mmCIF file of C-alpha atoms in Angstrom:
data_model
loop_
_atom_site.group_PDB
_atom_site.id
_atom_site.type_symbol
_atom_site.label_atom_id
_atom_site.label_comp_id
_atom_site.label_asym_id
_atom_site.label_seq_id
_atom_site.Cartn_x
_atom_site.Cartn_y
_atom_site.Cartn_z
ATOM 1 C CA MET N 64 23.617 0.196 -28.640
ATOM 2 C CA LEU N 65 24.727 -2.858 -26.630
ATOM 3 C CA GLY N 66 26.093 -4.440 -29.743
ATOM 4 C CA LEU N 67 25.278 -8.616 -28.375
ATOM 5 C CA LYS N 68 24.924 -11.281 -30.338
ATOM 6 C CA LEU N 69 21.779 -12.957 -29.784
ATOM 7 C CA ALA N 70 18.617 -11.075 -28.219
ATOM 8 C CA THR N 71 16.507 -12.694 -25.211
ATOM 9 C CA ASP N 72 13.829 -14.729 -27.068
ATOM 10 C CA PRO N 73 10.439 -12.688 -25.005
ATOM 11 C CA ARG N 74 8.889 -15.904 -24.159
ATOM 12 C CA TRP N 75 11.301 -15.560 -21.570
ATOM 13 C CA VAL N 76 8.853 -13.553 -20.188
ATOM 14 C CA ASN N 77 5.998 -17.155 -20.287
ATOM 15 C CA ILE N 78 9.004 -18.921 -18.051
ATOM 16 C CA VAL N 79 8.857 -15.743 -15.792
ATOM 17 C CA GLU N 80 5.924 -15.070 -14.939
ATOM 18 C CA SER N 81 5.420 -18.463 -14.097
ATOM 19 C CA ASN N 82 7.465 -17.835 -10.676
ATOM 20 C CA ILE N 83 7.963 -14.420 -10.149
ATOM 21 C CA GLU N 84 9.204 -14.619 -6.471
ATOM 22 C CA GLU N 85 12.159 -16.618 -7.818
ATOM 23 C CA ILE N 86 13.111 -13.667 -10.501
ATOM 24 C CA LEU N 87 12.638 -11.229 -8.018
ATOM 25 C CA THR N 88 13.901 -13.486 -5.144
ATOM 26 C CA ASP N 89 17.189 -13.588 -7.886
ATOM 27 C CA HIS N 90 17.579 -9.613 -9.410
ATOM 28 C CA ALA N 91 18.211 -9.276 -5.576
ATOM 29 C CA TRP N 92 20.908 -10.967 -5.826
ATOM 30 C CA CYS N 93 21.859 -10.366 -8.914
ATOM 31 C CA GLU N 94 22.521 -6.137 -7.889
ATOM 32 C CA GLN N 95 23.898 -6.829 -4.259
ATOM 33 C CA LYS N 96 26.603 -8.548 -6.351
ATOM 34 C CA ALA N 97 26.823 -5.551 -8.834
ATOM 35 C CA ALA N 98 27.376 -3.642 -5.317
ATOM 36 C CA SER N 99 30.259 -5.939 -4.943
ATOM 37 C CA ASN N 100 31.864 -5.626 -8.119
ATOM 38 C CA ALA N 101 31.851 -1.788 -7.924
ATOM 39 C CA ILE N 102 33.850 -2.468 -4.688
ATOM 40 C CA SER N 103 35.247 -4.985 -4.685
ATOM 41 C CA LEU N 104 36.799 -2.211 -7.760
ATOM 42 C CA VAL N 105 37.211 0.910 -5.135
ATOM 43 C CA THR N 106 39.565 -1.756 -3.374
ATOM 44 C CA TYR N 107 42.261 -2.699 -5.716
ATOM 45 C CA ASN N 108 42.431 0.563 -7.369
ATOM 46 C CA SER N 109 42.291 3.064 -4.808
ATOM 47 C CA GLU N 110 44.032 5.672 -6.579
ATOM 48 C CA LEU N 111 42.046 5.716 -9.299
ATOM 49 C CA GLU N 112 39.856 8.611 -7.918
ATOM 50 C CA GLU N 113 37.629 9.487 -10.896
ATOM 51 C CA LEU N 114 36.955 5.611 -11.053
ATOM 52 C CA VAL N 115 36.863 5.042 -7.028
ATOM 53 C CA THR N 116 34.241 7.966 -7.772
ATOM 54 C CA GLU N 117 31.682 6.184 -10.232
ATOM 55 C CA MET N 118 31.504 3.191 -8.930
ATOM 56 C CA LEU N 119 31.045 3.959 -5.247
ATOM 57 C CA VAL N 120 28.336 5.721 -6.956
ATOM 58 C CA ILE N 121 27.453 2.714 -8.902
ATOM 59 C CA ALA N 122 27.314 0.544 -5.651
ATOM 60 C CA ARG N 123 25.147 3.009 -3.873
ATOM 61 C CA GLU N 124 22.711 2.690 -6.889
ATOM 62 C CA GLU N 125 22.737 -1.290 -6.818
ATOM 63 C CA LEU N 126 22.396 -1.314 -2.643
ATOM 64 C CA GLU N 127 19.300 1.162 -3.836
ATOM 65 C CA HIS N 128 17.786 -1.118 -6.355
ATOM 66 C CA LEU N 129 18.208 -4.477 -4.080
ATOM 67 C CA GLN N 130 16.396 -2.304 -1.951
ATOM 68 C CA MET N 131 13.695 -2.076 -4.401
ATOM 69 C CA VAL N 132 13.041 -5.417 -5.808
ATOM 70 C CA HIS N 133 12.936 -6.402 -1.543
ATOM 71 C CA ASP N 134 10.208 -3.521 -0.311
ATOM 72 C CA ILE N 135 8.680 -5.578 -3.641
ATOM 73 C CA ILE N 136 9.752 -8.387 -2.661
ATOM 74 C CA LYS N 137 7.741 -7.462 0.435
ATOM 75 C CA LYS N 138 4.457 -5.838 -0.204
ATOM 76 C CA ARG N 139 3.989 -9.385 -2.710
ATOM 77 C CA GLY N 140 4.013 -11.204 1.098
ATOM 78 C CA LEU N 141 6.553 -13.011 -0.902
ATOM 79 C CA THR N 142 10.046 -13.674 0.663
ATOM 80 C CA LEU N 143 13.562 -13.188 -0.737
ATOM 81 C CA GLY N 144 15.052 -16.478 -0.571
ATOM 82 C CA ARG N 145 18.762 -17.960 -0.724
ATOM 83 C CA GLU N 146 21.822 -16.415 -2.371
ATOM 84 C CA ARG N 147 21.774 -17.875 -6.064
ATOM 85 C CA LYS N 148 25.285 -18.718 -7.850
ATOM 86 C CA ASP N 149 24.861 -17.092 -11.260
ATOM 87 C CA HIS N 150 26.239 -19.647 -13.999
ATOM 88 C CA TYR N 151 26.243 -16.549 -16.670
ATOM 89 C CA VAL N 152 28.687 -14.805 -14.753
ATOM 90 C CA ASN N 153 30.256 -18.013 -13.619
ATOM 91 C CA GLU N 154 31.108 -18.375 -17.445
ATOM 92 C CA LEU N 155 31.967 -14.791 -18.305
ATOM 93 C CA PHE N 156 34.294 -15.015 -14.914
ATOM 94 C CA LYS N 157 35.927 -17.517 -17.169
ATOM 95 C CA PHE N 158 36.790 -15.704 -19.791
ATOM 96 C CA MET N 159 38.122 -13.201 -17.917
ATOM 97 C CA LYS N 160 42.711 -12.494 -18.303
ATOM 98 C CA LYS N 161 44.271 -13.310 -15.565
ATOM 99 C CA ASP N 162 47.362 -12.935 -17.002
ATOM 100 C CA GLY N 163 49.570 -9.370 -17.766
ATOM 101 C CA SER N 164 50.730 -6.031 -15.649
ATOM 102 C CA ARG N 165 47.714 -4.786 -12.717
ATOM 103 C CA ARG N 166 46.172 -2.512 -15.103
ATOM 104 C CA ASP N 167 44.731 -5.195 -17.565
ATOM 105 C CA ALA N 168 43.535 -7.398 -15.398
ATOM 106 C CA LEU N 169 41.551 -4.074 -14.478
ATOM 107 C CA CYS N 170 40.672 -3.519 -18.158
ATOM 108 C CA ASP N 171 39.480 -7.205 -18.872
ATOM 109 C CA ARG N 172 36.854 -6.757 -15.031
ATOM 110 C CA LEU N 173 35.478 -3.068 -16.600
ATOM 111 C CA LEU N 174 35.222 -5.685 -19.701
ATOM 112 C CA PHE N 175 33.630 -8.495 -18.073
ATOM 113 C CA SER N 176 31.330 -6.008 -15.968
ATOM 114 C CA ALA N 177 30.380 -4.041 -18.775
ATOM 115 C CA MET N 178 29.051 -7.065 -20.112
ATOM 116 C CA ILE N 179 27.018 -7.915 -17.400
ATOM 117 C CA GLU N 180 25.142 -5.079 -16.894
ATOM 118 C CA ALA N 181 24.794 -4.718 -20.944
ATOM 119 C CA ARG N 182 22.698 -8.390 -20.914
ATOM 120 C CA SER N 183 21.246 -6.764 -17.367
ATOM 121 C CA CYS N 184 20.031 -3.853 -19.927
ATOM 122 C CA GLU N 185 18.647 -6.844 -22.856
ATOM 123 C CA ARG N 186 16.793 -9.110 -19.708
ATOM 124 C CA PHE N 187 15.135 -5.571 -18.262
ATOM 125 C CA LYS N 188 13.699 -4.511 -21.197
ATOM 126 C CA VAL N 189 12.231 -7.769 -22.772
ATOM 127 C CA LEU N 190 10.612 -8.330 -19.126
ATOM 128 C CA SER N 191 9.302 -4.587 -19.106
ATOM 129 C CA GLU N 192 7.791 -4.529 -23.341
ATOM 130 C CA ASN N 193 6.207 -7.893 -22.678
ATOM 131 C CA ILE N 194 5.638 -8.353 -18.779
ATOM 132 C CA LYS N 195 1.918 -8.473 -18.274
ATOM 133 C CA ASP N 196 1.873 -6.787 -15.077
ATOM 134 C CA GLU N 197 2.155 -3.425 -14.993
ATOM 135 C CA GLU N 198 4.373 -2.410 -12.447
ATOM 136 C CA LEU N 199 6.666 -5.197 -12.972
ATOM 137 C CA ALA N 200 6.603 -3.560 -16.526
ATOM 138 C CA LYS N 201 7.934 0.409 -15.293
ATOM 139 C CA PHE N 202 9.918 -0.936 -12.594
ATOM 140 C CA TYR N 203 12.367 -2.942 -15.463
ATOM 141 C CA ARG N 204 12.080 -0.524 -18.085
ATOM 142 C CA ASP N 205 13.036 2.211 -15.362
ATOM 143 C CA LEU N 206 15.871 -0.420 -14.164
ATOM 144 C CA MET N 207 17.127 -0.916 -18.011
ATOM 145 C CA ILE N 208 18.186 2.242 -18.496
ATOM 146 C CA SER N 209 19.808 2.520 -15.342
ATOM 147 C CA GLU N 210 22.096 -0.722 -16.617
ATOM 148 C CA ALA N 211 22.309 0.782 -19.321
ATOM 149 C CA GLY N 212 24.219 4.376 -17.974
ATOM 150 C CA HIS N 213 26.681 1.161 -15.452
ATOM 151 C CA TYR N 214 27.022 -0.470 -19.480
ATOM 152 C CA THR N 215 28.491 3.003 -20.694
ATOM 153 C CA THR N 216 30.403 4.137 -17.334
ATOM 154 C CA PHE N 217 32.597 0.885 -17.546
ATOM 155 C CA LEU N 218 33.463 0.610 -20.779
ATOM 156 C CA GLY N 219 34.575 3.636 -20.852
ATOM 157 C CA PHE N 220 36.452 3.166 -17.626
ATOM 158 C CA ALA N 221 38.004 -0.143 -19.838
ATOM 159 C CA ARG N 222 39.046 2.612 -22.779
ATOM 160 C CA LYS N 223 40.237 5.114 -20.397
ATOM 161 C CA TYR N 224 42.633 3.194 -18.599
ATOM 162 C CA THR N 225 43.845 0.869 -20.884
ATOM 163 C CA ASP N 226 47.423 0.599 -21.441
ATOM 164 C CA ASN N 227 48.898 -1.696 -24.630
ATOM 165 C CA ILE N 228 45.286 -3.517 -24.671
ATOM 166 C CA ASP N 229 43.420 -2.846 -27.753
ATOM 167 C CA ILE N 230 39.964 -2.315 -25.996
ATOM 168 C CA ASP N 231 37.236 -1.557 -28.805
ATOM 169 C CA LYS N 232 38.379 -5.154 -30.635
ATOM 170 C CA ARG N 233 38.798 -7.543 -26.907
ATOM 171 C CA TRP N 234 35.284 -6.210 -26.676
ATOM 172 C CA LYS N 235 34.479 -7.755 -29.382
ATOM 173 C CA GLU N 236 36.106 -11.125 -28.717
ATOM 174 C CA TRP N 237 33.597 -10.395 -25.444
ATOM 175 C CA ILE N 238 30.697 -9.979 -27.115
ATOM 176 C CA GLU N 239 31.356 -13.430 -29.092
ATOM 177 C CA TYR N 240 31.879 -15.134 -26.381
ATOM 178 C CA GLU N 241 28.829 -13.861 -24.209
ATOM 179 C CA GLY N 242 27.090 -15.261 -27.824
ATOM 180 C CA SER N 243 28.914 -18.264 -27.740
ATOM 181 C CA ILE N 244 27.580 -19.071 -24.406
ATOM 182 C CA ILE N 245 23.805 -17.001 -23.632
ATOM 183 C CA THR N 246 22.433 -19.596 -26.068
ATOM 184 C CA ASN N 247 23.015 -22.246 -22.585
ATOM 185 C CA TYR N 248 20.375 -19.746 -20.890
ATOM 186 C CA GLY N 249 16.433 -18.390 -20.771
ATOM 187 C CA LYS N 250 15.636 -20.993 -20.167
ATOM 188 C CA SER N 251 14.659 -20.653 -16.021
ATOM 189 C CA GLU N 252 12.982 -18.110 -14.368
ATOM 190 C CA THR N 253 16.262 -15.761 -13.385
ATOM 191 C CA VAL N 254 17.641 -12.499 -14.635
ATOM 192 C CA HIS N 255 20.887 -14.705 -16.573
ATOM 193 C CA GLY N 256 19.480 -17.941 -17.184
#
């Protein structure tokens, strides 16, 4: 369904298990950034009623996920660390087209968002199937389902709002690009790292 070029090596979970506090902190900030992204899409596209309505739902869900991660952190006596840079997302951002019409920019922003959700969904699946911590396995399985829904929502809106972009072709370009950069990741205890 996701069509990603490279699957995450399940051994990545061994790295994650070596520092649960780090993955939870990174995950919390990923949820905050996802909520902010949805709000930005509302801010810059307020005339698109259906998009605004759905982005508000996604923003709320992402904030709920942030709350859930924070609750796990507190329950385990851990600390929510400082926000981290997400180098993977920053590399994806560089691929986004900055020229063309406002609608073209929206479509590429939606594809960018779909790509992040697709990889997050895939990583959560790997975590849910391989982590020894039963609470976290269930938690990541539930979030995997949510991320898959967000992925399809972003992709659907890109198709809906395109004026002159072949979305299927552009999505394949995104998949190829993501496949070329993801080989640099999967070596640290972060969601995309």
